[in-house]
GROMACS .gro file of C-alpha atoms in nm:
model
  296
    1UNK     CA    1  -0.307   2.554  -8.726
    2UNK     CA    2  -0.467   2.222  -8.646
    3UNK     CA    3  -0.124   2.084  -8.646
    4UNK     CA    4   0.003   2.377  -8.395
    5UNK     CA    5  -0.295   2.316  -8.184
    6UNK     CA    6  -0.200   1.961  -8.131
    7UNK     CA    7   0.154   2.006  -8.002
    8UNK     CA    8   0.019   2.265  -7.761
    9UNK     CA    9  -0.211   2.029  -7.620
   10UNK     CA   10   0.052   1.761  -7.651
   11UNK     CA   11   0.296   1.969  -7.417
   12UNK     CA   12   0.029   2.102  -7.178
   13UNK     CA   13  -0.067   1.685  -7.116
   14UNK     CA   14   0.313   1.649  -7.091
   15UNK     CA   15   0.358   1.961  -6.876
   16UNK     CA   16   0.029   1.901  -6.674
   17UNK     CA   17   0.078   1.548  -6.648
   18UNK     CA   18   0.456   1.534  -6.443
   19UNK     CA   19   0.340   1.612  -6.098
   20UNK     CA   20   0.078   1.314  -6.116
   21UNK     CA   21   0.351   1.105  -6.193
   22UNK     CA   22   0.562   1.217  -5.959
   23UNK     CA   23   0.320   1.181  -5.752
   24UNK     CA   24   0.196   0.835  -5.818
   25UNK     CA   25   0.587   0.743  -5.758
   26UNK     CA   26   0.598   0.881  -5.425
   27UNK     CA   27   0.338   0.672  -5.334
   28UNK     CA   28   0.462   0.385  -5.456
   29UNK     CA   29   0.807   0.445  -5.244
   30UNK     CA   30   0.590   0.556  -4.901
   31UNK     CA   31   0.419   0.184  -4.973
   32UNK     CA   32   0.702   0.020  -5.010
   33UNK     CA   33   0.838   0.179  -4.677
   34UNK     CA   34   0.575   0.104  -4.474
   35UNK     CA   35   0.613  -0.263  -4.620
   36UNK     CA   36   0.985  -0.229  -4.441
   37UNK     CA   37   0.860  -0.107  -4.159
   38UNK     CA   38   0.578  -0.309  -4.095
   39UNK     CA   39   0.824  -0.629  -4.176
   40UNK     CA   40   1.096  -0.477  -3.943
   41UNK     CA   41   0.820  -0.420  -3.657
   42UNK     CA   42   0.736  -0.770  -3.714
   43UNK     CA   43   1.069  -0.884  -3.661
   44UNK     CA   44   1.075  -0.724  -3.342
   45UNK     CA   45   0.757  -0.845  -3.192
   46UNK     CA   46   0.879  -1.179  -3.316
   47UNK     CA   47   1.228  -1.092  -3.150
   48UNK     CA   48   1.016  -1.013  -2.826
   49UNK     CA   49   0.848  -1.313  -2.775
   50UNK     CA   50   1.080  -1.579  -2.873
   51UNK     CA   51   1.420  -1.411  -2.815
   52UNK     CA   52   1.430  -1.110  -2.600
   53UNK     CA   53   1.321  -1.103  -2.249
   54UNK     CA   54   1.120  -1.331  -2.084
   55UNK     CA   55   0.916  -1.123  -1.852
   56UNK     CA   56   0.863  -0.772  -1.764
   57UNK     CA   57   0.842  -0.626  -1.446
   58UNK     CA   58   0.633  -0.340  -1.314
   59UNK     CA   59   0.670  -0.152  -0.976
   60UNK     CA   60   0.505   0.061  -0.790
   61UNK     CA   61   0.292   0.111  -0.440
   62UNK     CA   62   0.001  -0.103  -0.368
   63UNK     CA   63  -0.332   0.035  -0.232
   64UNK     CA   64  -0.390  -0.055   0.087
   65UNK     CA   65  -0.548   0.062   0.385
   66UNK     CA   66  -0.241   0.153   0.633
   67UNK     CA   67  -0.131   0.419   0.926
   68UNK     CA   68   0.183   0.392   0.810
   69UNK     CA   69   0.497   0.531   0.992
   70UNK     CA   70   0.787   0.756   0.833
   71UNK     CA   71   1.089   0.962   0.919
   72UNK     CA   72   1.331   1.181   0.819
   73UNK     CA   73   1.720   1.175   0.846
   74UNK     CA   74   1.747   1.564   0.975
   75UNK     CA   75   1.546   1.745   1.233
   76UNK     CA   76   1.255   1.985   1.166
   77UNK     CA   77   1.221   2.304   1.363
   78UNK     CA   78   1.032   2.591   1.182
   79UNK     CA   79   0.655   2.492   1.155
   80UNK     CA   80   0.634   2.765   0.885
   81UNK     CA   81   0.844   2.528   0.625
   82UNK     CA   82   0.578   2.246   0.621
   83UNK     CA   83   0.381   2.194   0.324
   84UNK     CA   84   0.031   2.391   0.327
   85UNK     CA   85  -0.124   2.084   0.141
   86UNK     CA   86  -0.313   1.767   0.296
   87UNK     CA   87  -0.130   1.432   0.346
   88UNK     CA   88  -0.260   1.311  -0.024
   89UNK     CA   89  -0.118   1.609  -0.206
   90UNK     CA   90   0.141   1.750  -0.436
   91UNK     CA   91   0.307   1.962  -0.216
   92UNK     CA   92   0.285   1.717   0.031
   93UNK     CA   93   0.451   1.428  -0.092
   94UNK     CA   94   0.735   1.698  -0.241
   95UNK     CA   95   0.822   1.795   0.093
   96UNK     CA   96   0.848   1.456   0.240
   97UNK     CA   97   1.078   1.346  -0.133
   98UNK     CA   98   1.286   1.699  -0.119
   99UNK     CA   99   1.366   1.541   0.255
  100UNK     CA  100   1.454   1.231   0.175
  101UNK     CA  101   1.184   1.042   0.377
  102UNK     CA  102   1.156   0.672   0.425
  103UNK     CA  103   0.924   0.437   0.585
  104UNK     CA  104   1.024   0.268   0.876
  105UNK     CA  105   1.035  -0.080   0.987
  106UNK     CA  106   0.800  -0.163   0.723
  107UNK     CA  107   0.751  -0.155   0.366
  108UNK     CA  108   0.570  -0.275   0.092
  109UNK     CA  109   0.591  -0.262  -0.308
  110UNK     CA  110   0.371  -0.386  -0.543
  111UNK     CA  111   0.547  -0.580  -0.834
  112UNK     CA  112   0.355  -0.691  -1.121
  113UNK     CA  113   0.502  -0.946  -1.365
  114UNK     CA  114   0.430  -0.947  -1.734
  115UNK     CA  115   0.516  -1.267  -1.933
  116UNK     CA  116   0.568  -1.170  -2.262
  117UNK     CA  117   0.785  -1.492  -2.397
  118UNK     CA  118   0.565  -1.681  -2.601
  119UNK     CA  119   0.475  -2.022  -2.426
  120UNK     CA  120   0.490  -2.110  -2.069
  121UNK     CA  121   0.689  -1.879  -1.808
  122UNK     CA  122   0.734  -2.026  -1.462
  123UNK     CA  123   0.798  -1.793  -1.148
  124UNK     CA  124   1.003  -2.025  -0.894
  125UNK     CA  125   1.154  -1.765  -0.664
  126UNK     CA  126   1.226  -1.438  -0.575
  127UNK     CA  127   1.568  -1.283  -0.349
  128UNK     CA  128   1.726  -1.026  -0.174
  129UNK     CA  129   2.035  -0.901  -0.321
  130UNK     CA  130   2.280  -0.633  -0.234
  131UNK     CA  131   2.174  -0.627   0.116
  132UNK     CA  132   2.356  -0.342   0.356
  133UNK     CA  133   2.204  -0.262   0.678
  134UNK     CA  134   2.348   0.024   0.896
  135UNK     CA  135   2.257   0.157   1.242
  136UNK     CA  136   1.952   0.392   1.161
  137UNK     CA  137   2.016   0.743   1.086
  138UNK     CA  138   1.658   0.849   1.077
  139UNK     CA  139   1.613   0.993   1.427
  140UNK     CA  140   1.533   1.339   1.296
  141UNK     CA  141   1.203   1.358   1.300
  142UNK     CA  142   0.910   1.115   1.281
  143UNK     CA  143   0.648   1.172   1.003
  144UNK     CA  144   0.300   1.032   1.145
  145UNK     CA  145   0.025   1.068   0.845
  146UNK     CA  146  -0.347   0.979   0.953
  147UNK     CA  147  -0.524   0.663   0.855
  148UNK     CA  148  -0.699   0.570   0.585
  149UNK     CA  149  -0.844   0.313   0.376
  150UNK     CA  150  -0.798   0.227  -0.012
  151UNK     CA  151  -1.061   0.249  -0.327
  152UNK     CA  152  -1.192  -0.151  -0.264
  153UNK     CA  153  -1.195  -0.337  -0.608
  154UNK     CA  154  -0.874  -0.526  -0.657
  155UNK     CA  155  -0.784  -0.863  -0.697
  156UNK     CA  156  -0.590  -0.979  -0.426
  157UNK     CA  157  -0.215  -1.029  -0.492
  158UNK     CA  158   0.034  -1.282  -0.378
  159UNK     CA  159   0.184  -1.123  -0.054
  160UNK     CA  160   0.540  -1.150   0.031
  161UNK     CA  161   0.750  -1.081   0.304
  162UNK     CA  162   1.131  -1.070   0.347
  163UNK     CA  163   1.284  -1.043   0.688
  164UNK     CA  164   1.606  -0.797   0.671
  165UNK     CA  165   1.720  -0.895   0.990
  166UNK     CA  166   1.755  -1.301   0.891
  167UNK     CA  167   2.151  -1.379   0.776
  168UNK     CA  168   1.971  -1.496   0.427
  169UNK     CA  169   1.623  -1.306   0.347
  170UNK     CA  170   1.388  -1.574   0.274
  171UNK     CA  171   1.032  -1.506   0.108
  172UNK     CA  172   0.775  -1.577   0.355
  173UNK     CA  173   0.422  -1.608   0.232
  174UNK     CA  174   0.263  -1.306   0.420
  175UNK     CA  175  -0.077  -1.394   0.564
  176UNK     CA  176  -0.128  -1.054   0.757
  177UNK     CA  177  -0.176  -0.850   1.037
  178UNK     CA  178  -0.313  -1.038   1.332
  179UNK     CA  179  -0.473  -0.825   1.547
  180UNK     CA  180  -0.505  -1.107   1.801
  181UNK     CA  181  -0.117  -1.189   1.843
  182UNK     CA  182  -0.008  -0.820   1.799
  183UNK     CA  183   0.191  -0.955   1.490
  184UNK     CA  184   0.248  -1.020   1.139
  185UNK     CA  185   0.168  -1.414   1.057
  186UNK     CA  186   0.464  -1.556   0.810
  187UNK     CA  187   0.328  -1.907   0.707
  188UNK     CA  188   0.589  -2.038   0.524
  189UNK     CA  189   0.712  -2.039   0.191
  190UNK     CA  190   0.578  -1.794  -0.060
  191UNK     CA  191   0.713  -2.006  -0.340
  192UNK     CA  192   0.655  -2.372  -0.249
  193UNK     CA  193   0.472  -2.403  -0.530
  194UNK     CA  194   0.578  -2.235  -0.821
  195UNK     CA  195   0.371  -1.989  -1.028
  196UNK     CA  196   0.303  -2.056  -1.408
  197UNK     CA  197   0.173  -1.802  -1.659
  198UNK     CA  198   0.134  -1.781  -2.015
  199UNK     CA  199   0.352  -1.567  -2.226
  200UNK     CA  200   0.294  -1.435  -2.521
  201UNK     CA  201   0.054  -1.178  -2.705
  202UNK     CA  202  -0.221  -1.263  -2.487
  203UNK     CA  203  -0.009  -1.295  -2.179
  204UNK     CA  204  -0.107  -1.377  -1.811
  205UNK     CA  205  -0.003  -1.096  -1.529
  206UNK     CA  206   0.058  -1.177  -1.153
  207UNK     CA  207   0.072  -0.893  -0.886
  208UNK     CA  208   0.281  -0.968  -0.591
  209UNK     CA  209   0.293  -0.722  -0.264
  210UNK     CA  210   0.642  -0.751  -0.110
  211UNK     CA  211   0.681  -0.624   0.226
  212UNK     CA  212   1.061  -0.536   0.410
  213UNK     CA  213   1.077  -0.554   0.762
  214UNK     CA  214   1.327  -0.435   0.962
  215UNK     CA  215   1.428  -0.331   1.340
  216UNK     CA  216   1.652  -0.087   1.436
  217UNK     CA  217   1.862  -0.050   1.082
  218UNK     CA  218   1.847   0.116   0.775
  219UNK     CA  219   1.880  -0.110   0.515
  220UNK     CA  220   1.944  -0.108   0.145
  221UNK     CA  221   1.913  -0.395  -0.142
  222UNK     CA  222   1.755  -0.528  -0.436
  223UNK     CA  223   1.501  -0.793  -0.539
  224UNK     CA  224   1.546  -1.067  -0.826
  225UNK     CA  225   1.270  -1.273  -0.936
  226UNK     CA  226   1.362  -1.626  -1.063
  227UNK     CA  227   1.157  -1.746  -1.363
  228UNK     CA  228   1.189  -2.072  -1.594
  229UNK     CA  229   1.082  -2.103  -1.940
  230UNK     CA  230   1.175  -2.342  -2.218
  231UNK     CA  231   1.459  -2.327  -2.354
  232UNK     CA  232   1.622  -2.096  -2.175
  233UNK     CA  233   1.662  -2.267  -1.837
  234UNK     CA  234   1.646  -2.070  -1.506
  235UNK     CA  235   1.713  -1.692  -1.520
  236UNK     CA  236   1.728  -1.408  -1.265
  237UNK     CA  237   1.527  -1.075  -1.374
  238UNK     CA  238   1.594  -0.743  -1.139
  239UNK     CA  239   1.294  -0.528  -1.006
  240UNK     CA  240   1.325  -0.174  -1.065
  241UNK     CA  241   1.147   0.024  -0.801
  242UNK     CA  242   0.976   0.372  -0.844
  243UNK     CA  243   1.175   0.620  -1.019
  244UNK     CA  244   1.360   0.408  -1.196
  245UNK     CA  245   1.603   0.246  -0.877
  246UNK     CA  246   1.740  -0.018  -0.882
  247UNK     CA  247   1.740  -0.073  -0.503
  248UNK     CA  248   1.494  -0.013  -0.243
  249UNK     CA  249   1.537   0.138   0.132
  250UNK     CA  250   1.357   0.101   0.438
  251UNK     CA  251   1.458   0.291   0.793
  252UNK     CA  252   1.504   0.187   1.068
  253UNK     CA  253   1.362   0.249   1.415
  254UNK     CA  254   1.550   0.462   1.679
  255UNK     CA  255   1.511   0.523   2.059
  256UNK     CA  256   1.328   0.862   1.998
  257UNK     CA  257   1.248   1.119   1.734
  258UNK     CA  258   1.399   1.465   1.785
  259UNK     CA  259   1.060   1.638   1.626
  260UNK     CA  260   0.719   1.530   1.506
  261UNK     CA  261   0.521   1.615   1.235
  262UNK     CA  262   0.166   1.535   1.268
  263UNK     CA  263  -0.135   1.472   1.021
  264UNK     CA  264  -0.486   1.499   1.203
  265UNK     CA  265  -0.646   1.466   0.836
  266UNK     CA  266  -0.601   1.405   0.490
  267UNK     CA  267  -0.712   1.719   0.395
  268UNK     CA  268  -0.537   1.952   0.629
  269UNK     CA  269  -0.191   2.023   0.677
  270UNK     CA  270   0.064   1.912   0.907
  271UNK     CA  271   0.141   2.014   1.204
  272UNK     CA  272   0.504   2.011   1.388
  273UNK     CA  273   0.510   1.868   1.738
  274UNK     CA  274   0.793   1.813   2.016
  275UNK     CA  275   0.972   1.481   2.068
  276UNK     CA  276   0.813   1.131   1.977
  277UNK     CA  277   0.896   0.836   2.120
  278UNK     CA  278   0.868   0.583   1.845
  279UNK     CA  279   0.579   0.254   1.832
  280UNK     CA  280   0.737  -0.108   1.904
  281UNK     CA  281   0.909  -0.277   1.669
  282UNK     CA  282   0.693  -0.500   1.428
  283UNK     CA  283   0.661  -0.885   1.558
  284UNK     CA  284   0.705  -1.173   1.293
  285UNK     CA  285   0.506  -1.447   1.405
  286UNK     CA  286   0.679  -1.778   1.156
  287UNK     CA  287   0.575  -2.072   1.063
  288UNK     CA  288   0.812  -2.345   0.903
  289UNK     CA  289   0.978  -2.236   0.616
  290UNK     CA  290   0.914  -2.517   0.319
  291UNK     CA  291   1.153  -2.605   0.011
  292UNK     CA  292   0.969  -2.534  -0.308
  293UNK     CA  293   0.758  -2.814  -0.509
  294UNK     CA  294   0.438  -2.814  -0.699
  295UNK     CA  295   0.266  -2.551  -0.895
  296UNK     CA  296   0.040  -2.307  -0.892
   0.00000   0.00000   0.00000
């Protein structure tokens, strides 16, 4: 009996005892996996700072106080297809997209840059490229939002400005709105002394606001930002702009809007109005244009 009882406790350890092992071997193979994918995230980071890209780029609109001026290709008649939300909301700013709406004359994007090559990553310049300007089609109607100011709080970025209507954009460091001249104040080179930042895991960032001028053209094109680093020379990096575009488009200004559409407030809807002659154009007040040198 003894003897009996002993296989049937042997067995019932054997029997009893599998999934344990089983177990204990599964856990021994998820180990060993995350081992492979820890190494093979490794890789990549390593990959990512020393081989990959140099920088990243981030796009998007800056906060800033503005009265801003937009239009839209086609004419609006029936008051009753406006959105019933205020100039900050949803339904608002679905309209205006469903429409196809652009700013006129002026625009401005912030781009933030992200050097995430380990060591030093220079920013030397920055260019227009793709540039096609047409006589504007946006004399449809002129979208006129109210005024108002942004949260306070952020550092100030490096401001930008590219002239549309020069044969070859140039960046002009943008010092402003001068309420005294009327006019925006160009100083000179926005680059003439180049930018460095640290790459890496604990990386440096730069903001930049770039603003597009333009007169009585629509125009299309892209930005590239030049950047250095060592061992890899000089090297052009594209900006993509909000939803994912690779070019950006400004409007330009015509002799007279066929309809209006009217914010009084934030809060309340628009309204649709009759005819609108359109504001002057935007005056560039420039300084001398310098050839890069130095850093920053």
């Amino acid at each position: 009996m003894i003897g009996a009882l002993g296989v049937l406790v042997s067995s019932a350890v054997a029997v009893w005892g599998l999934p344990a092992a089983v177990r204990s071997s599964e856990v021994a193979e998820q180990a060993e996996a995350r081992e492979k994918n820890k190494d093979k995230q490794d890789d990549a980071k390593e990959e990512r700072l020393t081989i990959g890209p140099a920088i990243d780029i981030q796009a998007g609109e800056p906060n800033l106080y503005f009265s801003r001026r937009y239009a839209l290709a086609q004419r609006i008649t029936n008051a009753e297809s406006l959105p019933d939300g205020g100039f900050l909301s949803h339904k608002y700013w679905a309209w205006f997209a469903k429409h196809k709406g652009l700013r006129v004359n002026e625009a401005t994007v912030r781009v933030t840059i992200f050097p995430i090559h380990r060591g030093t990553v220079v920013i030397q310049n920055m260019r227009i490229t793709n540039l096609s300007c047409k006589p504007t089609r946006y004399t449809g109607t002129a979208v006129i939002p109210p005024p108002f100011g942004d949260s306070g709080g952020e550092a100030l970025p490096t401001a930008v400005a590219f002239d549309l209507t020069e044969p070859s954009p140039r960046p002009w460091k943008n010092q402003g709105w001068d309420p005294d001249e009327d006019a925006y104040k160009l100083s000179g080179n926005a680059f003439a002394k180049a930018i460095y930042l640290d790459g890496g895991e604990d990386f440096d960032a730069r903001a930049f606001d770039l603003s597009f001028f333009t007169k009585n053209k629509d125009c299309e094109f892209g930005v590239e930002v030049n950047v250095t680093t060592a061992g890899r020379g000089d090297e052009w990096y594209p900006v993509i702009f909000p939803g994912a575009r690779g070019t950006y488009k400004v409007a330009g200004r015509p002799e007279r809007y066929e309809t209006s559409v009217v914010s009084e407030d934030v809060t309340e809807p628009p309204v649709l109005r009759g005819p609108r002659t359109p504001m002057g154009l935007p005056v560039l007040r420039k300084g001398t244009f310098l050839p890069a040198h130095g850093r920053t």
